[in-house]
Coordinates of C-alpha atoms in Angstrom, one line a residue:
M1 CA -12.7 -6.9 39.5
A2 CA -10.1 -8.5 37.7
N3 CA -10.7 -8.1 34.0
N4 CA -13.1 -5.7 31.8
V5 CA -16.0 -6.6 29.9
F6 CA -16.8 -5.8 26.3
P7 CA -20.0 -5.8 24.3
E8 CA -20.1 -7.7 20.4
N9 CA -20.0 -4.1 18.8
E10 CA -17.4 -3.1 20.7
L11 CA -15.6 -1.7 17.4
R12 CA -18.8 -0.2 15.9
R13 CA -19.3 1.7 19.1
I14 CA -15.8 3.7 19.8
E15 CA -16.3 4.5 15.9
K16 CA -19.3 6.5 17.0
L17 CA -18.4 7.8 20.0
K18 CA -15.4 9.4 17.3
S19 CA -17.8 9.7 15.2
Y20 CA -20.5 11.4 16.8
E21 CA -17.5 13.1 18.5
L22 CA -17.9 12.2 22.2
M23 CA -14.8 11.3 23.0
G24 CA -12.5 13.1 25.5
L25 CA -15.5 15.6 26.2
G26 CA -15.4 16.8 30.1
K27 CA -18.3 17.6 32.0
D28 CA -21.4 20.2 31.0
P29 CA -23.3 21.9 32.7
E30 CA -27.2 21.2 30.5
L31 CA -27.0 18.2 31.4
D32 CA -26.8 18.3 35.3
V33 CA -30.5 18.4 35.8
F34 CA -31.1 14.7 33.6
A35 CA -28.4 14.0 36.7
Q36 CA -31.3 15.5 38.8
A37 CA -34.2 14.6 37.6
A38 CA -32.7 10.8 37.7
C39 CA -31.4 10.4 41.9
L40 CA -35.7 12.7 42.1
I41 CA -37.3 10.0 40.4
T42 CA -35.6 6.5 42.4
D43 CA -35.6 8.6 45.3
C44 CA -31.1 8.4 44.5
P45 CA -28.7 10.2 46.5
A46 CA -26.4 10.6 43.5
A47 CA -26.7 9.7 38.8
L48 CA -23.4 10.4 37.4
I49 CA -24.2 10.3 33.0
A50 CA -21.3 9.2 31.7
M51 CA -19.5 7.7 27.7
M52 CA -17.8 4.7 27.8
E53 CA -14.6 5.2 26.0
Q54 CA -11.8 2.1 25.3
D55 CA -10.0 2.0 28.4
T56 CA -11.4 4.5 30.5
Q57 CA -15.4 6.0 31.8
R58 CA -15.3 9.7 30.8
I59 CA -18.7 11.3 32.7
Q60 CA -20.3 14.7 30.9
S61 CA -22.1 15.1 34.5
C62 CA -22.2 14.0 37.7
V63 CA -24.8 14.8 41.7
G64 CA -24.1 13.8 44.9
M65 CA -20.1 13.2 44.7
E66 CA -17.2 14.3 42.8
L67 CA -15.8 11.8 39.5
D68 CA -13.8 13.3 36.4
T69 CA -13.7 10.0 35.1
V70 CA -13.4 6.1 36.7
D71 CA -10.8 2.3 35.3
R72 CA -13.7 1.1 32.7
K73 CA -12.8 -2.1 34.3
N74 CA -13.6 -0.5 37.4
T75 CA -17.0 0.1 36.6
V76 CA -20.8 -0.8 37.1
C77 CA -21.4 0.4 34.1
Q78 CA -19.4 -2.0 31.1
Y79 CA -21.9 -4.1 32.3
T80 CA -24.9 -2.2 32.0
I81 CA -23.6 -1.6 27.9
M82 CA -23.5 -4.7 27.7
S83 CA -27.7 -4.7 26.7
K84 CA -30.0 -2.0 25.5
E85 CA -32.8 -2.5 29.3
V86 CA -31.5 -1.1 32.2
L87 CA -29.2 -2.9 34.8
V88 CA -30.5 -3.2 38.6
I89 CA -28.1 -3.7 41.1
E90 CA -29.9 -4.2 44.3
D91 CA -27.9 -4.8 46.7
T92 CA -23.6 -4.8 45.2
F93 CA -22.2 -6.2 47.8
E94 CA -23.7 -9.7 46.9
D95 CA -23.6 -9.5 43.3
P96 CA -20.7 -11.2 41.3
R97 CA -20.4 -8.0 39.0
S98 CA -19.8 -6.2 41.6
S99 CA -18.3 -7.3 44.7
S100 CA -15.2 -7.5 44.2
N101 CA -14.6 -3.7 43.1
P102 CA -12.3 -1.3 44.8
L103 CA -14.6 1.5 44.0
I104 CA -17.8 -0.2 44.4
R105 CA -16.2 -1.1 48.5
E106 CA -14.1 1.8 49.1
G107 CA -17.4 3.8 48.1
N108 CA -20.3 1.9 50.1
I109 CA -22.1 2.0 47.1
R110 CA -24.5 -1.1 48.1
F111 CA -27.3 0.3 45.3
Y112 CA -27.1 0.5 41.6
A113 CA -29.0 1.2 38.2
G114 CA -27.5 2.1 34.9
V115 CA -29.1 2.7 31.3
P116 CA -27.6 2.6 28.2
L117 CA -27.5 5.1 26.5
L118 CA -29.2 4.2 22.4
D119 CA -28.0 5.9 19.3
D120 CA -30.4 5.2 16.6
D121 CA -29.1 2.2 16.0
G122 CA -29.7 0.7 19.2
D123 CA -25.5 0.8 20.3
A124 CA -24.8 1.5 23.2
L125 CA -23.1 5.6 24.0
G126 CA -21.8 6.1 27.4
T127 CA -24.9 5.6 30.6
I128 CA -26.4 7.5 32.9
C129 CA -26.6 5.3 36.5
V130 CA -27.9 6.1 40.2
I131 CA -26.6 5.2 43.4
D132 CA -27.0 4.8 46.3
F133 CA -25.3 3.3 50.1
H134 CA -28.2 1.0 51.4
P135 CA -29.6 -1.7 49.7
K136 CA -32.7 -1.3 47.3
T137 CA -35.2 -1.3 44.6
L138 CA -37.1 0.5 42.0
S139 CA -40.3 0.3 41.2
D140 CA -41.7 -0.2 37.5
K141 CA -42.8 3.2 36.3
Q142 CA -39.2 3.7 38.4
K143 CA -37.8 2.0 35.4
D144 CA -39.2 3.1 32.6
S145 CA -38.9 6.7 33.7
L146 CA -35.5 6.2 34.2
E147 CA -35.5 4.6 30.5
E148 CA -37.2 7.4 29.1
L149 CA -33.9 10.3 31.1
G150 CA -31.9 8.3 29.0
K151 CA -33.5 8.7 25.7
A152 CA -33.8 12.2 26.0
V153 CA -30.1 12.4 27.0
T154 CA -29.4 10.9 23.9
K155 CA -30.9 13.1 22.1
I156 CA -29.9 16.5 24.1
L157 CA -25.5 14.7 23.7
L158 CA -26.4 13.7 20.0
G159 CA -28.4 16.9 18.7
K160 CA -25.5 18.8 19.0
K161 CA -23.1 17.0 16.7
R162 CA -25.8 17.4 14.6
K163 CA -26.8 21.1 15.1
V164 CA -22.9 21.4 14.3
Q165 CA -23.9 19.0 10.9
A166 CA -26.7 20.6 10.6
G167 CA -24.2 23.8 10.5
Y168 CA -22.4 22.2 7.3
F169 CA -25.0 21.3 5.7
S170 CA -26.7 25.0 5.6
E171 CA -22.9 26.6 4.4
I172 CA -22.5 23.8 1.7
F173 CA -26.4 24.5 0.3
H174 CA -25.7 28.5 0.6
L175 CA -22.0 28.0 -1.3
T176 CA -22.0 25.5 -3.8
N177 CA -21.7 25.9 -6.9
N178 CA -24.4 23.1 -7.8
I179 CA -28.3 23.7 -7.8
I180 CA -30.0 22.3 -5.0
C181 CA -33.8 22.8 -4.0
V182 CA -36.7 20.4 -2.9
L183 CA -40.5 20.2 -4.6
D184 CA -43.6 18.6 -3.5
E185 CA -45.6 15.6 -4.8
A186 CA -46.6 17.9 -7.4
R187 CA -43.3 18.7 -8.2
K188 CA -43.2 21.9 -7.4
V189 CA -40.4 24.0 -5.7
K190 CA -40.0 24.6 -1.4
E191 CA -37.1 25.4 -1.5
V192 CA -33.5 26.9 -3.7
N193 CA -30.1 27.3 -3.2
P194 CA -28.5 30.8 -4.5
A195 CA -26.7 28.6 -7.3
F196 CA -30.8 27.6 -8.6
S197 CA -31.4 31.6 -8.7
K198 CA -27.3 32.5 -10.3
V199 CA -27.4 29.8 -13.0
L200 CA -31.2 29.8 -13.8
G201 CA -31.6 33.9 -13.4
L202 CA -34.0 33.0 -11.1
S203 CA -34.7 34.7 -7.6
R204 CA -36.0 33.1 -4.9
S205 CA -39.3 34.5 -4.4
N206 CA -40.2 34.0 -7.8
S207 CA -39.1 30.5 -7.8
L208 CA -41.2 29.3 -4.8
G209 CA -44.1 27.5 -5.2
K210 CA -43.6 27.8 -8.9
S211 CA -43.7 24.3 -10.9
I212 CA -40.4 23.6 -12.0
F213 CA -41.0 22.6 -15.0
T214 CA -42.5 26.1 -15.8
L215 CA -39.0 27.2 -14.6
L216 CA -37.1 25.4 -16.3
G217 CA -38.8 25.4 -19.0
D218 CA -37.3 21.7 -21.1
I219 CA -37.0 22.7 -24.4
E220 CA -37.6 18.9 -25.4
R221 CA -39.0 18.1 -21.7
E222 CA -37.5 15.2 -20.7
L223 CA -37.9 16.2 -17.0
V224 CA -41.6 14.7 -17.2
S225 CA -40.6 11.8 -17.6
D226 CA -38.1 10.4 -15.5
L227 CA -39.8 12.6 -13.0
G228 CA -43.1 11.1 -13.4
R229 CA -41.1 7.8 -12.4
V230 CA -39.2 8.7 -9.0
E231 CA -40.7 8.0 -6.9
E232 CA -41.3 4.3 -7.9
T233 CA -37.2 4.1 -7.6
K234 CA -35.1 3.5 -4.9
Y235 CA -31.7 5.3 -5.5
G236 CA -33.5 8.4 -7.8
V237 CA -33.5 9.3 -11.2
Q238 CA -30.3 11.2 -13.3
S239 CA -32.1 13.2 -15.6
T240 CA -31.1 15.7 -18.1
S241 CA -32.7 19.6 -19.3
R242 CA -32.0 22.5 -21.9
T243 CA -34.0 26.3 -19.9
K244 CA -33.6 28.8 -21.6
I245 CA -32.7 32.1 -20.7
E246 CA -33.2 35.6 -20.6
N247 CA -30.0 36.5 -22.1
G248 CA -30.5 33.5 -25.4
Q249 CA -28.3 31.1 -23.9
V250 CA -29.5 27.8 -23.7
V251 CA -28.1 26.3 -20.3
E252 CA -28.0 22.6 -20.2
I253 CA -28.4 21.0 -16.2
E254 CA -27.8 17.1 -15.3
W255 CA -30.3 16.7 -12.2
H256 CA -30.0 13.5 -9.8
F257 CA -33.6 13.3 -8.0
K258 CA -34.1 11.2 -4.4
Y259 CA -37.9 10.9 -3.5
D260 CA -37.7 11.4 0.8
P261 CA -40.7 9.4 1.5
I262 CA -40.1 10.3 5.0
N263 CA -41.0 14.2 4.2
H264 CA -43.4 13.2 0.5
D265 CA -40.6 15.3 -0.5
I266 CA -38.3 15.5 -3.5
L267 CA -34.6 16.6 -3.1
A268 CA -33.6 18.2 -6.4
F269 CA -28.8 18.4 -7.0
G270 CA -28.2 20.0 -10.7
R271 CA -24.9 20.2 -11.9
N272 CA -24.6 23.8 -15.0
V273 CA -22.4 21.7 -17.2
T274 CA -23.6 23.6 -20.3
K275 CA -19.7 24.8 -20.5
E276 CA -18.7 21.1 -19.8
R277 CA -20.5 20.2 -23.0
E278 CA -19.1 22.6 -25.2
E279 CA -16.0 22.2 -24.7
K280 CA -16.5 18.8 -24.7
L281 CA -17.4 19.7 -28.7
K282 CA -14.8 21.7 -29.6
L283 CA -12.9 19.0 -28.5
E284 CA -15.2 16.3 -30.7
N285 CA -14.5 18.1 -33.2
S286 CA -11.0 18.9 -33.4
E287 CA -10.4 15.3 -32.3
R288 CA -12.4 14.8 -35.7
R289 CA -10.4 17.2 -37.3
F290 CA -6.6 15.9 -36.9
R291 CA -7.8 12.2 -37.7
S292 CA -9.6 12.9 -40.9
F293 CA -5.5 15.8 -41.2
F294 CA -4.4 12.0 -39.8
E295 CA -6.6 9.8 -42.4
N296 CA -6.0 12.2 -45.5
A297 CA -2.6 12.8 -44.9
I298 CA 0.0 12.6 -48.8
G299 CA 3.1 10.7 -46.4
L300 CA 3.0 8.2 -43.8
M301 CA 1.8 9.1 -40.2
S302 CA 1.1 6.9 -36.9
M303 CA 1.8 6.1 -33.6
H304 CA 3.2 4.4 -31.9
D305 CA 4.2 3.8 -28.3
L306 CA 8.0 3.3 -26.6
D307 CA 9.1 -0.6 -27.2
G308 CA 7.9 0.4 -30.6
N309 CA 4.0 -1.6 -31.2
I310 CA 2.5 0.2 -33.5
L311 CA -0.9 1.7 -32.8
S312 CA -2.4 3.3 -35.2
V313 CA -1.1 4.2 -39.3
N314 CA -3.3 6.1 -41.9
E315 CA -4.2 5.5 -45.1
K316 CA -1.6 6.6 -46.9
G317 CA 1.1 5.0 -44.8
R318 CA -0.8 1.3 -44.7
E319 CA -1.6 1.7 -48.8
I320 CA 2.5 2.2 -49.2
L321 CA 3.2 -0.3 -46.7
R322 CA 1.2 -2.3 -48.2
Y323 CA -1.1 -3.3 -45.7
A324 CA -4.1 -4.1 -44.2
K325 CA -5.4 -1.7 -41.2
E326 CA -6.4 -5.2 -39.1
E327 CA -2.9 -6.0 -39.0
V328 CA -0.9 -2.9 -38.6
K329 CA -2.0 -3.2 -34.5
G330 CA 0.0 -5.7 -34.3
L331 CA 3.1 -4.7 -35.7
N332 CA 6.7 -3.3 -34.0
L333 CA 8.8 -1.2 -35.7
K334 CA 11.0 -4.1 -35.6
K335 CA 9.1 -6.5 -37.8
L336 CA 9.0 -2.9 -40.3
V337 CA 12.7 -2.3 -40.7
P338 CA 15.8 -4.1 -42.0
S339 CA 17.1 -7.2 -40.2
H340 CA 20.3 -5.4 -39.6
H341 CA 18.5 -2.1 -38.7
V342 CA 17.3 -3.7 -35.5
G343 CA 19.5 -2.4 -33.4
L344 CA 19.1 1.6 -34.9
V345 CA 15.3 1.0 -33.1
E346 CA 16.2 0.9 -30.2
E347 CA 19.0 3.3 -30.5
Y348 CA 15.2 5.5 -31.6
L349 CA 13.7 4.7 -28.6
K350 CA 16.1 5.9 -26.0
R351 CA 16.4 9.2 -28.3
I352 CA 13.2 9.9 -28.2
A353 CA 12.3 8.5 -24.5
S354 CA 15.1 10.8 -23.4
N355 CA 15.1 13.6 -25.6
K356 CA 11.0 14.0 -26.4
E357 CA 11.9 14.2 -30.2
D358 CA 13.9 12.9 -33.0
S359 CA 14.3 13.3 -37.2
G360 CA 16.1 11.8 -39.4
M361 CA 15.7 8.9 -41.9
M362 CA 14.5 5.8 -41.3
V363 CA 13.4 2.5 -43.7
L364 CA 10.2 1.0 -43.5
Q365 CA 9.7 -2.4 -45.8
T366 CA 6.4 -3.0 -47.3
K367 CA 5.0 -6.3 -45.8
D368 CA 6.4 -8.0 -49.8
G369 CA 10.1 -7.7 -48.4
E370 CA 10.5 -3.7 -50.7
D371 CA 12.6 -1.5 -49.1
I372 CA 10.9 1.9 -48.6
S373 CA 12.1 5.2 -47.3
W374 CA 10.9 7.8 -45.5
L375 CA 12.7 11.6 -44.3
Y376 CA 10.7 11.8 -40.3
H377 CA 9.9 13.9 -37.7
N378 CA 8.6 12.3 -34.6
M379 CA 6.9 13.9 -31.1
L380 CA 6.3 12.0 -27.3
E381 CA 3.3 13.1 -26.8
T382 CA 1.1 11.7 -23.1
D383 CA -2.8 10.7 -23.9
E384 CA -5.4 11.6 -20.8
N385 CA -4.0 8.6 -19.2
G386 CA -1.4 9.2 -18.2
R387 CA 0.2 6.9 -21.3
S388 CA 3.3 8.1 -23.3
Y389 CA 3.2 7.8 -26.9
V390 CA 4.0 9.5 -30.1
V391 CA 3.9 10.3 -32.8
S392 CA 5.4 9.7 -36.3
T393 CA 5.0 12.1 -40.1
A394 CA 7.6 10.8 -42.8
L395 CA 7.5 11.0 -46.2
N396 CA 7.8 9.0 -48.8
M397 CA 12.1 10.1 -50.8
T398 CA 12.1 6.5 -52.1
D399 CA 11.6 8.0 -55.8
R400 CA 13.8 10.6 -55.2
L401 CA 16.7 9.2 -53.5
R402 CA 17.0 7.0 -56.5
L403 CA 16.7 10.3 -58.5
E404 CA 19.5 11.2 -56.9
N405 CA 21.2 8.4 -57.2
D406 CA 20.2 8.7 -61.2
L407 CA 21.2 12.4 -61.8
L408 CA 24.9 11.6 -59.5
H409 CA 25.9 8.6 -61.4
T410 CA 24.3 10.7 -65.3
K411 CA 27.4 12.9 -64.3
Q412 CA 29.1 10.2 -63.5
I413 CA 28.9 9.7 -66.7
L414 CA 28.9 11.8 -68.7
E415 CA 32.0 13.3 -67.3
Q416 CA 33.8 10.9 -67.8
T417 CA 33.0 11.0 -71.4
N418 CA 34.0 14.9 -71.2
A419 CA 36.9 13.3 -70.0
V420 CA 37.7 10.2 -72.6
A421 CA 36.1 13.7 -75.5
Q422 CA 38.3 16.2 -74.4
V423 CA 34.6 18.5 -74.3
G424 CA 34.6 21.1 -72.0
G425 CA 31.7 23.5 -70.7
W426 CA 31.1 26.3 -69.1
E427 CA 28.9 29.1 -68.2
V428 CA 28.7 32.4 -67.4
N429 CA 26.6 34.5 -64.8
L430 CA 26.2 37.9 -66.4
A431 CA 24.6 39.7 -63.4
E432 CA 27.5 38.8 -61.0
N433 CA 30.1 38.6 -63.5
K434 CA 30.7 35.0 -63.1
V435 CA 31.8 31.7 -65.0
Y436 CA 31.9 28.5 -64.0
W437 CA 34.3 25.2 -65.4
S438 CA 33.8 21.9 -65.4
D439 CA 36.6 20.3 -64.3
S440 CA 36.9 19.1 -68.0
T441 CA 37.1 22.9 -69.3
K442 CA 39.8 23.0 -67.2
L443 CA 42.1 20.9 -68.2
I444 CA 41.3 20.8 -71.9
H445 CA 43.1 24.8 -70.5
G446 CA 46.3 23.5 -68.3
V447 CA 45.1 25.2 -65.1
D448 CA 44.6 24.3 -61.3
P449 CA 41.7 22.1 -60.4
D450 CA 40.3 24.7 -58.2
F451 CA 41.0 27.8 -60.9
T452 CA 37.9 30.0 -60.9
P453 CA 38.3 32.4 -63.7
D454 CA 36.9 35.7 -64.4
F455 CA 34.9 36.8 -67.4
E456 CA 38.5 38.0 -69.0
H457 CA 40.1 34.9 -68.2
A458 CA 37.7 33.4 -69.4
I459 CA 37.7 34.3 -73.1
G460 CA 42.0 35.7 -73.0
F461 CA 42.1 31.4 -74.3
Y462 CA 40.5 32.3 -77.5
E463 CA 42.1 33.7 -80.6
P464 CA 41.4 37.5 -81.2
E465 CA 38.9 37.1 -84.2
S466 CA 37.3 34.6 -81.0
Q467 CA 38.0 37.3 -78.2
V468 CA 35.5 39.6 -80.8
I469 CA 32.6 37.3 -81.5
L470 CA 32.2 36.1 -78.0
R471 CA 32.1 39.8 -76.2
G472 CA 29.1 40.4 -79.3
I473 CA 27.7 37.7 -78.3
F474 CA 27.8 38.2 -74.3

């Protein structure tokens, strides 16, 4: 036998073996009784139960011979799993599927009958087979009995996996923080998990047999309507209940109900979203307050990404820059500054990305080209999707800078006028006994520009009669 043969569903079949945890198993004494029964049914001296893995047939039970594994290419069972029916080879020396098999020849095996072990989907996991050392036939009754035996073996093998899974589900049922309960068709409770009792403050004994509507006392009665159509839907229905428990708190639960047509039960899965809703409401209120603060701030508030694209500008900022709300989102910082400031914007974007914070002065141009000076303080933030953006707050300093420039210019004119007219000014701080002289005053008195007079020095430059008058004044 030179080559392996594989069924069309081979990949799925191997995945099933892994899923059922039937790979790499050793002997299982619990299966020996089935191998012995196969011998009795067929009047054969030897039988085995085995899983057919990718390259190996692994024996779980063996009666009448000693085997642990067989190379798949040397098995007759590889032909058995090609179909869903009993395979009977009455004379192995005459059948092309087995006549050249070295194990058949060496063991002088002349008869073979095998049944595929099929799961619920009809995929063959392994075989139960019998052999004899002389050619023979089986009656239809023997074949039927052998098939029934194969079904029993499959149930045993899969039942072990299901038992383990049932244990997992039981642990989940008892340990999960989510609510799980089972309802009958009358919407009465058949079973609840501990989370049901914990969340709703209802004991299991007081819940069983009660209407789910009575237990939940749904304030808004949405549950009645939604549960009324659960049998009509394939994928179940979603609903929300709001229940007032003993301490007066209202518990909000999101439900998923699924109808089980086999057992005529309704499976209910609930999630307590009370705190989640409260947090969501707080977040919405916080966002609303921020949006109100953002829009109604007396200065410019804006947001932009790290490429300088404008994401949002508040109402005051739009008003000063003379842009409509729908116009600002298409703008970039580089388009808002004078052309000779574009390089400064690029430096700023690198700086804010690196330092996470930046402040200083900037100049933005209005829609019609007027320069507006701003004192800004910007912070780098991250949104819920991990994207970085900058929040900017800025005050319009244009009028203040213009006023400062005007005052500086006026001061310069006054100083020039005083110097020409030889008019000086001075000031006395009586609390600190300090005297201030203007530059023109120092010039008139012929002192150095860095000279700092005190009160005695100041009045010492006057005639004695004037000193008396000044002392009287101060």
